[in-house]
XYZ file of N, CA and C in Angstrom:
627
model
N -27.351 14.312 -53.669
C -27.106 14.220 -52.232
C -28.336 13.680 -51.514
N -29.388 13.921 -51.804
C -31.071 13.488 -51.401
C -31.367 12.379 -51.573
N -31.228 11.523 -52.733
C -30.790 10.260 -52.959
C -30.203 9.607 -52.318
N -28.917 10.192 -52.107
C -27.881 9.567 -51.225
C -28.082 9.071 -49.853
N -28.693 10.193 -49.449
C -29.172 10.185 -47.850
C -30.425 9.014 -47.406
N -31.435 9.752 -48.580
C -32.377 8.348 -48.895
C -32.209 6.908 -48.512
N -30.785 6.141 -49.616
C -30.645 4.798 -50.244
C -29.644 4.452 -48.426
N -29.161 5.943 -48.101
C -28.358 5.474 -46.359
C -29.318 5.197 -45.304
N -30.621 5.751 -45.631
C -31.368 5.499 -43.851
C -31.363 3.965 -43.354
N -31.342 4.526 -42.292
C -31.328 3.272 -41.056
C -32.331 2.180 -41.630
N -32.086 0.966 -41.737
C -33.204 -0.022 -42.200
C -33.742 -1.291 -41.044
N -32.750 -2.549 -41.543
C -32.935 -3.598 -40.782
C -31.856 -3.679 -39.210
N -32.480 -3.674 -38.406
C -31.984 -3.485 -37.256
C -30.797 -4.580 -36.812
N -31.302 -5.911 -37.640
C -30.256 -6.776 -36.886
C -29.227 -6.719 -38.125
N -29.251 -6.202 -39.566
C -28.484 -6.356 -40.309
C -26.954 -5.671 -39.480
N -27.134 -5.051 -39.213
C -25.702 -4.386 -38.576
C -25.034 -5.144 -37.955
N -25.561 -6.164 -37.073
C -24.961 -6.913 -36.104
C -24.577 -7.991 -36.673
N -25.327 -8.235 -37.879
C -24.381 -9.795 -38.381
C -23.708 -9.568 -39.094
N -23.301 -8.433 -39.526
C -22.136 -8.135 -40.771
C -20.964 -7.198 -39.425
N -21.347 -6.822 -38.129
C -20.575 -5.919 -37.464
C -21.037 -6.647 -35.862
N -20.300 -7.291 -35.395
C -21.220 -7.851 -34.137
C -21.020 -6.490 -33.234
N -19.762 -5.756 -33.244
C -19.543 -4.452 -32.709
C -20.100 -3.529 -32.903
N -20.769 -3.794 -33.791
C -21.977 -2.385 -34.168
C -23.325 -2.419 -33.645
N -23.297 -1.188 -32.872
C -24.948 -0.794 -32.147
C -25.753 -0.271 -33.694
N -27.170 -0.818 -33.100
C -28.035 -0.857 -34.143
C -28.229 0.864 -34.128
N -28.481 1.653 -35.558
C -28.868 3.129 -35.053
C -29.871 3.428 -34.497
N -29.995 4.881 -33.915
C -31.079 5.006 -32.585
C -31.686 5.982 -33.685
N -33.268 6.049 -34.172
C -33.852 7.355 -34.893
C -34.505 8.186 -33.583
N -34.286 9.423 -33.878
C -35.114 10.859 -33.266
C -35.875 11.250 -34.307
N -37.323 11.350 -33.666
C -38.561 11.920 -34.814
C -38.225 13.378 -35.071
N -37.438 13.918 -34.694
C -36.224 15.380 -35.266
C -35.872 15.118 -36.708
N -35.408 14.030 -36.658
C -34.608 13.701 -38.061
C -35.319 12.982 -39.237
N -36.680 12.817 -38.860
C -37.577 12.377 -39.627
C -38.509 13.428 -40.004
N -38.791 14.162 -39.108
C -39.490 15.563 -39.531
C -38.737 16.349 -40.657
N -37.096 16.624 -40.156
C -36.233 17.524 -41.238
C -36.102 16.811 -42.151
N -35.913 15.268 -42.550
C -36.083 14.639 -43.654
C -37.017 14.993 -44.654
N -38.620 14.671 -44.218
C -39.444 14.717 -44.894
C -39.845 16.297 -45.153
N -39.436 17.397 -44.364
C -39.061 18.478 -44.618
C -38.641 18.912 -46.123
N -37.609 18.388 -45.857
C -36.381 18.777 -47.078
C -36.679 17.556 -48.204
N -36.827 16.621 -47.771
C -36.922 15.964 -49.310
C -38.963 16.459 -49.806
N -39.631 16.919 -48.949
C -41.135 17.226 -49.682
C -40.850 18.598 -50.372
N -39.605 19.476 -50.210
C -39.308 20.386 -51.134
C -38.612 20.330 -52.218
N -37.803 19.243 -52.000
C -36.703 19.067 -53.550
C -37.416 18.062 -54.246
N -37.618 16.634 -53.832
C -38.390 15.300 -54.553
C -39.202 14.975 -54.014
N -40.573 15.121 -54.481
C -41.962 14.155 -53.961
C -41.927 12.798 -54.099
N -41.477 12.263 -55.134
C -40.803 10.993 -55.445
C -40.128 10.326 -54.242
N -39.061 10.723 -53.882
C -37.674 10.645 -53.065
C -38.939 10.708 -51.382
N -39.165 11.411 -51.684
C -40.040 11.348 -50.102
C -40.848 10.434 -49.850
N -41.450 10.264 -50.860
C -42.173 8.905 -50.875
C -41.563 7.530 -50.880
N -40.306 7.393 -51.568
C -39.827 6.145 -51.339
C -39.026 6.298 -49.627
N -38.438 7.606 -49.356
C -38.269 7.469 -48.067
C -39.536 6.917 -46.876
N -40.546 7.397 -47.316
C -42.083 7.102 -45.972
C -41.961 5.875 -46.626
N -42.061 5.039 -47.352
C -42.060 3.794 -47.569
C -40.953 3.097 -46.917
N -39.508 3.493 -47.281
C -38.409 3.198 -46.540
C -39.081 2.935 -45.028
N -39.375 3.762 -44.383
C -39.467 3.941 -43.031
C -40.497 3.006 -42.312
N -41.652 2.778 -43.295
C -42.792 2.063 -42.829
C -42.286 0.658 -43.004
N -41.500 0.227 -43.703
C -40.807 -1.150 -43.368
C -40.320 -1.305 -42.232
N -39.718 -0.818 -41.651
C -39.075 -1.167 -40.475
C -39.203 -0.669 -39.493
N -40.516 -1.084 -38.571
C -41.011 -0.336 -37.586
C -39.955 -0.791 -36.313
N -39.316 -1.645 -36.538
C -38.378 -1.682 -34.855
C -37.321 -0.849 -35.090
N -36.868 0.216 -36.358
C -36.166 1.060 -35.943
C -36.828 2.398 -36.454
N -37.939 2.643 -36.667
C -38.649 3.364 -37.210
C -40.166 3.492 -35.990
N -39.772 3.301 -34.786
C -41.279 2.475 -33.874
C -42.709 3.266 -34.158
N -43.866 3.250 -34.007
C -44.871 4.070 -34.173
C -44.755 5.044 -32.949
N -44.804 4.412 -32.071
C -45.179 5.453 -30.873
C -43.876 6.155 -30.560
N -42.554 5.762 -30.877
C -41.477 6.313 -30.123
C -40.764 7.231 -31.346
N -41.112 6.725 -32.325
C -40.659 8.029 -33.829
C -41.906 8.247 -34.188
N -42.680 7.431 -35.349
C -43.428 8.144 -36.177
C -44.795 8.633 -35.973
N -45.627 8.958 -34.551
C -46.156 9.567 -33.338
C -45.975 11.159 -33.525
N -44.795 10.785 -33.312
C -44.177 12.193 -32.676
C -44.172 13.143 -33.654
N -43.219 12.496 -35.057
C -43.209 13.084 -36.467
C -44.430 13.526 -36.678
N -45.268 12.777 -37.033
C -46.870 13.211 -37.204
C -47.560 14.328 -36.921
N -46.948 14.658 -35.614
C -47.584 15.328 -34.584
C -46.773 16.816 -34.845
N -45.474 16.570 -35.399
C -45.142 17.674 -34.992
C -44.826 18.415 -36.928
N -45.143 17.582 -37.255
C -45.548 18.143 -39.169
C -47.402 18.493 -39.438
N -47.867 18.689 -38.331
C -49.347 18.597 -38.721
C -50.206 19.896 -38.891
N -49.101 20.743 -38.707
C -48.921 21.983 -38.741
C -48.710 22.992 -40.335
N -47.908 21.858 -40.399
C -47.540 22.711 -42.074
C -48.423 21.992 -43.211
N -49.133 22.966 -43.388
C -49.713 22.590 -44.465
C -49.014 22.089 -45.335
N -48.313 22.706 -45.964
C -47.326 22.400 -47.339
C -47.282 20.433 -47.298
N -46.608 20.907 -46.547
C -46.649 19.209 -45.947
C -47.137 17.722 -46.168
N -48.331 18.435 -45.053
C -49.769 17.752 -45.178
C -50.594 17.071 -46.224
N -49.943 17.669 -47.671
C -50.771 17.911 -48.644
C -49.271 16.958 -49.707
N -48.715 15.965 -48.645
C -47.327 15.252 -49.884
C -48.071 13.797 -49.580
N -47.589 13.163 -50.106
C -47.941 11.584 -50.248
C -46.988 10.760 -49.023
N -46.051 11.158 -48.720
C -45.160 10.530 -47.627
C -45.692 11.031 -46.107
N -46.116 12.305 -46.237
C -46.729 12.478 -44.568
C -48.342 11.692 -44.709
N -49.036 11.696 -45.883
C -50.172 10.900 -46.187
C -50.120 9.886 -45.333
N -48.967 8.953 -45.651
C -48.784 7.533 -45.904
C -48.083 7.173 -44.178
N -47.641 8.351 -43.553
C -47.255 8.065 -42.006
C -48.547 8.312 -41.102
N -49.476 9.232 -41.075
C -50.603 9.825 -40.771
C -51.095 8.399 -41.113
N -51.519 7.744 -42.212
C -52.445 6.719 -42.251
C -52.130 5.533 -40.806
N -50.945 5.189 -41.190
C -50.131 4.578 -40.312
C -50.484 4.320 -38.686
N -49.807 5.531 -38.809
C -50.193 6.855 -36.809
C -51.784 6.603 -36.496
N -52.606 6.836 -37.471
C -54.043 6.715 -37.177
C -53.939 5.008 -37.430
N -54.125 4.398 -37.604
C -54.450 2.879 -37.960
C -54.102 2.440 -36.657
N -52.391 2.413 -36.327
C -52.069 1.585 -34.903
C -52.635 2.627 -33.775
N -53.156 3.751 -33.966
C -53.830 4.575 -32.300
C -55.241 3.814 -32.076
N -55.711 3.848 -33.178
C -57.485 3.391 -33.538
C -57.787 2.208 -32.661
N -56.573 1.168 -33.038
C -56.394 -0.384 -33.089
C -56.425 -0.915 -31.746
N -55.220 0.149 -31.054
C -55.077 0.685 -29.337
C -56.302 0.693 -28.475
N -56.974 1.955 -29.379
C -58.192 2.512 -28.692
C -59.368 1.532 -28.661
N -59.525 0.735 -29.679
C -60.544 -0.468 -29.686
C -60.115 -1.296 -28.600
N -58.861 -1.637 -28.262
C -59.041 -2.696 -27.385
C -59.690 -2.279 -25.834
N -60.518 -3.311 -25.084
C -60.919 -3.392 -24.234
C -60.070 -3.027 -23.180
N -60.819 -1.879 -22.151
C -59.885 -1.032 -21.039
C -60.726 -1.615 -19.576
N -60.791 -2.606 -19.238
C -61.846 -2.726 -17.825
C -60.720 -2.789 -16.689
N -61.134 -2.171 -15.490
C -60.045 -2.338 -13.917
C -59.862 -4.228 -13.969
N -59.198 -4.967 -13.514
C -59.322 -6.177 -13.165
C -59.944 -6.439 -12.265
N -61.225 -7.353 -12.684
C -62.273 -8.284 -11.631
C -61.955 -8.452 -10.629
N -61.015 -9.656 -10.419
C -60.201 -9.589 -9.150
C -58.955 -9.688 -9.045
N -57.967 -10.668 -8.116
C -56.877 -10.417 -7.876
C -56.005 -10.774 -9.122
N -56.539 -11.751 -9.801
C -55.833 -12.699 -11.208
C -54.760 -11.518 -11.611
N -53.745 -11.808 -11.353
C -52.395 -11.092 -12.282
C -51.482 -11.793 -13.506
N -50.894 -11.581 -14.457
C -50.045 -11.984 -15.218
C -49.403 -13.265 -14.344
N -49.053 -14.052 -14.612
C -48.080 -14.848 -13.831
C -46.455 -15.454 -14.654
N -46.550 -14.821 -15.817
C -45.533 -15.483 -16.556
C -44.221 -14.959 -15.992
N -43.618 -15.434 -15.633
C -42.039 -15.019 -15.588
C -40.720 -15.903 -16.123
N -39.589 -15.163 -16.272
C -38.809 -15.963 -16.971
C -38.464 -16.966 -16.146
N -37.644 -16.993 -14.800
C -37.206 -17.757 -14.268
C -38.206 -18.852 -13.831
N -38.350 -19.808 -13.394
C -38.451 -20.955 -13.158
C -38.531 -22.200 -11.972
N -37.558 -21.268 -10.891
C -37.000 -21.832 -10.220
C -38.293 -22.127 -8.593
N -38.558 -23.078 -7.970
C -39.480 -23.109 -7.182
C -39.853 -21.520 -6.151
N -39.094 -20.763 -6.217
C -39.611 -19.776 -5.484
C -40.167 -18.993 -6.566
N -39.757 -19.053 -7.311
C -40.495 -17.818 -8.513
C -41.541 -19.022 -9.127
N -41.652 -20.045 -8.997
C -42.756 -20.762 -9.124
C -43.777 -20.409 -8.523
N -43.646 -20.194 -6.700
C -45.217 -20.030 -5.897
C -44.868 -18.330 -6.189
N -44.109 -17.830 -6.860
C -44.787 -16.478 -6.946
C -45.622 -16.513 -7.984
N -45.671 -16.720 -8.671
C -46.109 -17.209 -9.868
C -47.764 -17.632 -9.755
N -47.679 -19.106 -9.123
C -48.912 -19.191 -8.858
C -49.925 -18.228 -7.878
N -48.892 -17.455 -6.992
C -49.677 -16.289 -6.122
C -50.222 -15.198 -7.174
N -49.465 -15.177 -8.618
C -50.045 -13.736 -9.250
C -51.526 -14.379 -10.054
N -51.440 -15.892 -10.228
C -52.374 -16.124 -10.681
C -53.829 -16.418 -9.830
N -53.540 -16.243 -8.670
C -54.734 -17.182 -7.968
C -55.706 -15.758 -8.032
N -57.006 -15.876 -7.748
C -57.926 -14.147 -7.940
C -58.780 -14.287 -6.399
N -57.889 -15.027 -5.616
C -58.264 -14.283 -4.064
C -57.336 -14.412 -3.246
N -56.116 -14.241 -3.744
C -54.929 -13.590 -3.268
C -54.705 -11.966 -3.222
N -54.817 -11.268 -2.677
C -53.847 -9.699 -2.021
C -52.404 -9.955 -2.429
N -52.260 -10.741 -1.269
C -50.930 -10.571 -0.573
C -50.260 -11.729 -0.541
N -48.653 -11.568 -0.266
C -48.118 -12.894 -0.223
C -46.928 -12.844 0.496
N -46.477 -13.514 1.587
C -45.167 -13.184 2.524
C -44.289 -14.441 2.696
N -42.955 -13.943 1.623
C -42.557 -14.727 1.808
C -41.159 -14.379 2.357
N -40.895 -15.552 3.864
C -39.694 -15.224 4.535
C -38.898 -16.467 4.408
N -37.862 -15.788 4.013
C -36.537 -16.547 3.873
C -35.271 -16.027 3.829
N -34.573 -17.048 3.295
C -32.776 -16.099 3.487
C -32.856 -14.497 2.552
N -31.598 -13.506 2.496
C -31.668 -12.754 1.958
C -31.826 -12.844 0.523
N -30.616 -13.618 0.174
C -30.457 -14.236 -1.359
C -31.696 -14.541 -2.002
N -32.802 -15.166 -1.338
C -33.768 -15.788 -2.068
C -34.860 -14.404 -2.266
N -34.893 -13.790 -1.043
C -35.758 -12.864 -1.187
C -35.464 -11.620 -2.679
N -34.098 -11.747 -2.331
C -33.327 -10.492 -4.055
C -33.905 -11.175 -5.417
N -33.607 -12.599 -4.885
C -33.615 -13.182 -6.455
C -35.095 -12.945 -6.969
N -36.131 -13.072 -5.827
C -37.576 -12.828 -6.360
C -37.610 -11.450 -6.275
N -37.282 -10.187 -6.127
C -37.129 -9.101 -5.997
C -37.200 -9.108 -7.478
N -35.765 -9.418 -7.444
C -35.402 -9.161 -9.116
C -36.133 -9.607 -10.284
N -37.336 -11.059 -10.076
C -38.038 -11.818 -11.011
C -39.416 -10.876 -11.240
N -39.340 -9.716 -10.174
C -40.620 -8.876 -10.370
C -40.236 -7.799 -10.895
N -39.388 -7.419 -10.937
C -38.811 -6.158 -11.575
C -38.726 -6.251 -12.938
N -37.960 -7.627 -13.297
C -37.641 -8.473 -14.486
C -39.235 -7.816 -15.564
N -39.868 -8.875 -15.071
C -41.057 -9.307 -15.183
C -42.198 -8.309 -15.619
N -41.852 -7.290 -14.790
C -42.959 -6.001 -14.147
C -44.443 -6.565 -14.369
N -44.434 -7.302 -13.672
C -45.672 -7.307 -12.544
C -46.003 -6.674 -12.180
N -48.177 -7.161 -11.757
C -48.476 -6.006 -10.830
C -48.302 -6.253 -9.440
N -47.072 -5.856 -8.875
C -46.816 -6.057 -7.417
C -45.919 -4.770 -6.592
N -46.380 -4.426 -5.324
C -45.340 -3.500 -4.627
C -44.850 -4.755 -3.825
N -43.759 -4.313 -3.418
C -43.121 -5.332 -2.154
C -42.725 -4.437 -1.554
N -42.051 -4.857 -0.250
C -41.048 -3.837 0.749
C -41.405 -5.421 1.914
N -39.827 -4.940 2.986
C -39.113 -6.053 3.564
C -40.108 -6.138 4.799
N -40.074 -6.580 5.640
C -40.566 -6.682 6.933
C -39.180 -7.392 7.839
N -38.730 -6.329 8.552
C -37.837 -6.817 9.183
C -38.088 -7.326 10.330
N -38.905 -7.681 11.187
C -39.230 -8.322 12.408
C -39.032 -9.673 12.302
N -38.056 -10.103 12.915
C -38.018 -11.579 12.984
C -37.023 -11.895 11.928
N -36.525 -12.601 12.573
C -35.704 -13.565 11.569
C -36.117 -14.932 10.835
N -35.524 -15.286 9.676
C -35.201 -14.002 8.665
C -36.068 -13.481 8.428
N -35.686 -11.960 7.428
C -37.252 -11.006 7.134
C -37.987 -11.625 6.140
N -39.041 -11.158 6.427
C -39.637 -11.444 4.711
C -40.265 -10.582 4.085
N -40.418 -10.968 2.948
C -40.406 -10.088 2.012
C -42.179 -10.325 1.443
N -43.086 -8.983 1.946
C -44.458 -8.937 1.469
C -44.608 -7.986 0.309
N -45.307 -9.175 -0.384
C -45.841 -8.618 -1.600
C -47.594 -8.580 -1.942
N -47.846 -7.198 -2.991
C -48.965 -7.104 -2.774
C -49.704 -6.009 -3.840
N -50.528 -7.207 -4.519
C -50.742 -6.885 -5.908
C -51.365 -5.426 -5.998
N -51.457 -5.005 -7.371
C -52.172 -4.108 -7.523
C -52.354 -4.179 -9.113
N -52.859 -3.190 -9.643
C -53.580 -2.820 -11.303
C -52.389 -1.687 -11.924
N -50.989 -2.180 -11.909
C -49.838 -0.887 -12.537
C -50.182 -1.001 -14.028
N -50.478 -2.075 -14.352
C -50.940 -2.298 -15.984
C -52.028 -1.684 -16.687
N -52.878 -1.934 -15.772
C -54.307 -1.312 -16.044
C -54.065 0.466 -16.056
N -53.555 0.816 -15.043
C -53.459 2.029 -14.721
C -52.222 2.865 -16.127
N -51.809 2.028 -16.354
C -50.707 2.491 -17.737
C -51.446 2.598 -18.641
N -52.162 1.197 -18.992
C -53.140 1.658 -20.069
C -54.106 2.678 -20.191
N -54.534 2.889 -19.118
C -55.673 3.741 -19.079
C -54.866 5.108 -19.057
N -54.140 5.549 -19.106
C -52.827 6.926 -19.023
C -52.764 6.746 -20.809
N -52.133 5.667 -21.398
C -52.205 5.407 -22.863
C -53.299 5.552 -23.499
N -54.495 5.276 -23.080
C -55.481 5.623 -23.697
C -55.736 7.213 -23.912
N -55.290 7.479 -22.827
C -55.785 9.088 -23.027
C -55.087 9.680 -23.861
N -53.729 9.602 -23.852
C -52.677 9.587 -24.481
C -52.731 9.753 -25.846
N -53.439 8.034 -26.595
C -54.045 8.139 -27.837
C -54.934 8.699 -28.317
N -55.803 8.943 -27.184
C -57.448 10.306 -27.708
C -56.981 11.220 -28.531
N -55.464 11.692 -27.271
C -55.106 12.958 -27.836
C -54.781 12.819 -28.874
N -54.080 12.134 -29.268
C -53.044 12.631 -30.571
C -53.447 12.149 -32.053
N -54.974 11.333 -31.400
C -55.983 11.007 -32.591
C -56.555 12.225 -32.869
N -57.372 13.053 -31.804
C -57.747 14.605 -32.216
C -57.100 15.308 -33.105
N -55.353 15.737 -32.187
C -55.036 16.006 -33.281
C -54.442 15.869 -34.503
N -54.132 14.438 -34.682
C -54.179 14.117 -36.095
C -55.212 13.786 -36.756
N -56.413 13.958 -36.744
C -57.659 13.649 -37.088
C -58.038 14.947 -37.742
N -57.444 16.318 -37.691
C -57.809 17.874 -38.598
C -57.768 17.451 -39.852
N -58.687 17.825 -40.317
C -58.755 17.474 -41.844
C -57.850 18.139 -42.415
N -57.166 17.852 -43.580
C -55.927 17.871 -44.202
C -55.871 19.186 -44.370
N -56.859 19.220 -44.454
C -57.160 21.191 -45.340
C -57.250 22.123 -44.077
N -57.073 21.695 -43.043
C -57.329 22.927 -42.051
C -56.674 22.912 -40.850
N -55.898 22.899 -41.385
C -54.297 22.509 -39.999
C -54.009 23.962 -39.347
């Protein structure tokens, strides 16, 4: 039956869809990866190990931070555990992409310079565009019909940019001011801390959980 369950886990994400276009790809909970490696580090060390291998192939349905994070975190406890070759081999993992995180460079932005890529194209999401790139730009007001103002609404939302907007209704038509800020910077720097943590505590030496 351990086997069985094994040779079934969730693998290649788009395989489902080209053999099933009706089929949603499966969703993993680090629940079901914990009781996995649970139960198969008591019956097969073997079997557990080709499962953590299973799993480390396919990180878009297996993600680091959104399953095997969490797993990590919440097996780091049991010794028994700790001490198998498949939580080894996720722990290496978990620590490698936090480390990798944590090395990269965290500075506020110099000045105004924002991302400017967006999907659309079209001349109004063009000068928004060049407004996220210019670095002595704030602000940017642009008034026009309603339609045009949604559609760039929507190219920042799309997009997520660093921008607040809100309407200015005085005058016809309103327009719509926008006005950068650091939401990116400020995420990362929340992620960073984020990763300290969960480097600490996956960082207990094996032996003293």
């Amino acid at each position: 039956a351990a086997t069985t369950l094994v040779e079934a886990l969730p693998g290649n994400p788009t395989q489902a869809t080209l053999t099933d276009p009706w089929h949603r790809p499966a969703h993993v909970e680090p629940d079901f990866v914990v009781n996995l490696l649970i139960a198969l580090g008591h019956l097969d060390t073997p079997l557990a190990d080709q499962a953590a291998n299973h799993i480390l192939s396919w990180p878009q349905t297996y993600g680091l931070d959104t399953v095997l994070v969490p797993t990590v975190l919440a097996l780091n406890a049991r010794v028994a555990i700790r001490e198998n070759t498949a939580f080894r081999s996720l722990r290496a993992a978990c620590l490698d992409h936090l480390r990798a995180r944590i090395a990269e460079p965290l500075v506020p932005p110099q000045d105004w310079t924002r991302d400017g890529k967006l999907i659309c194209r079209c001349p109004h999401c063009s000068e928004l565009s060049l407004f996220l790139c210019a670095p002595d730009r704030k602000s940017w007001t642009f008034k026009t019909a309603e339609a045009e103002r949604r559609h760039v609404e929507n190219s920042i939302r799309r997009s997520g940019c660093d921008l607040e907007f809100t309407t200015d209704k005085s005058g016809r038509p309103y327009s719509l001011i926008c006005t950068k800020n650091q939401a990116s910077y400020e995420r990362r720097a929340q992620q960073r801390k984020k990763d300290l943590k969960n480097v600490a505590q996956i960082e207990v030496p094996l032996g003293k959980a």
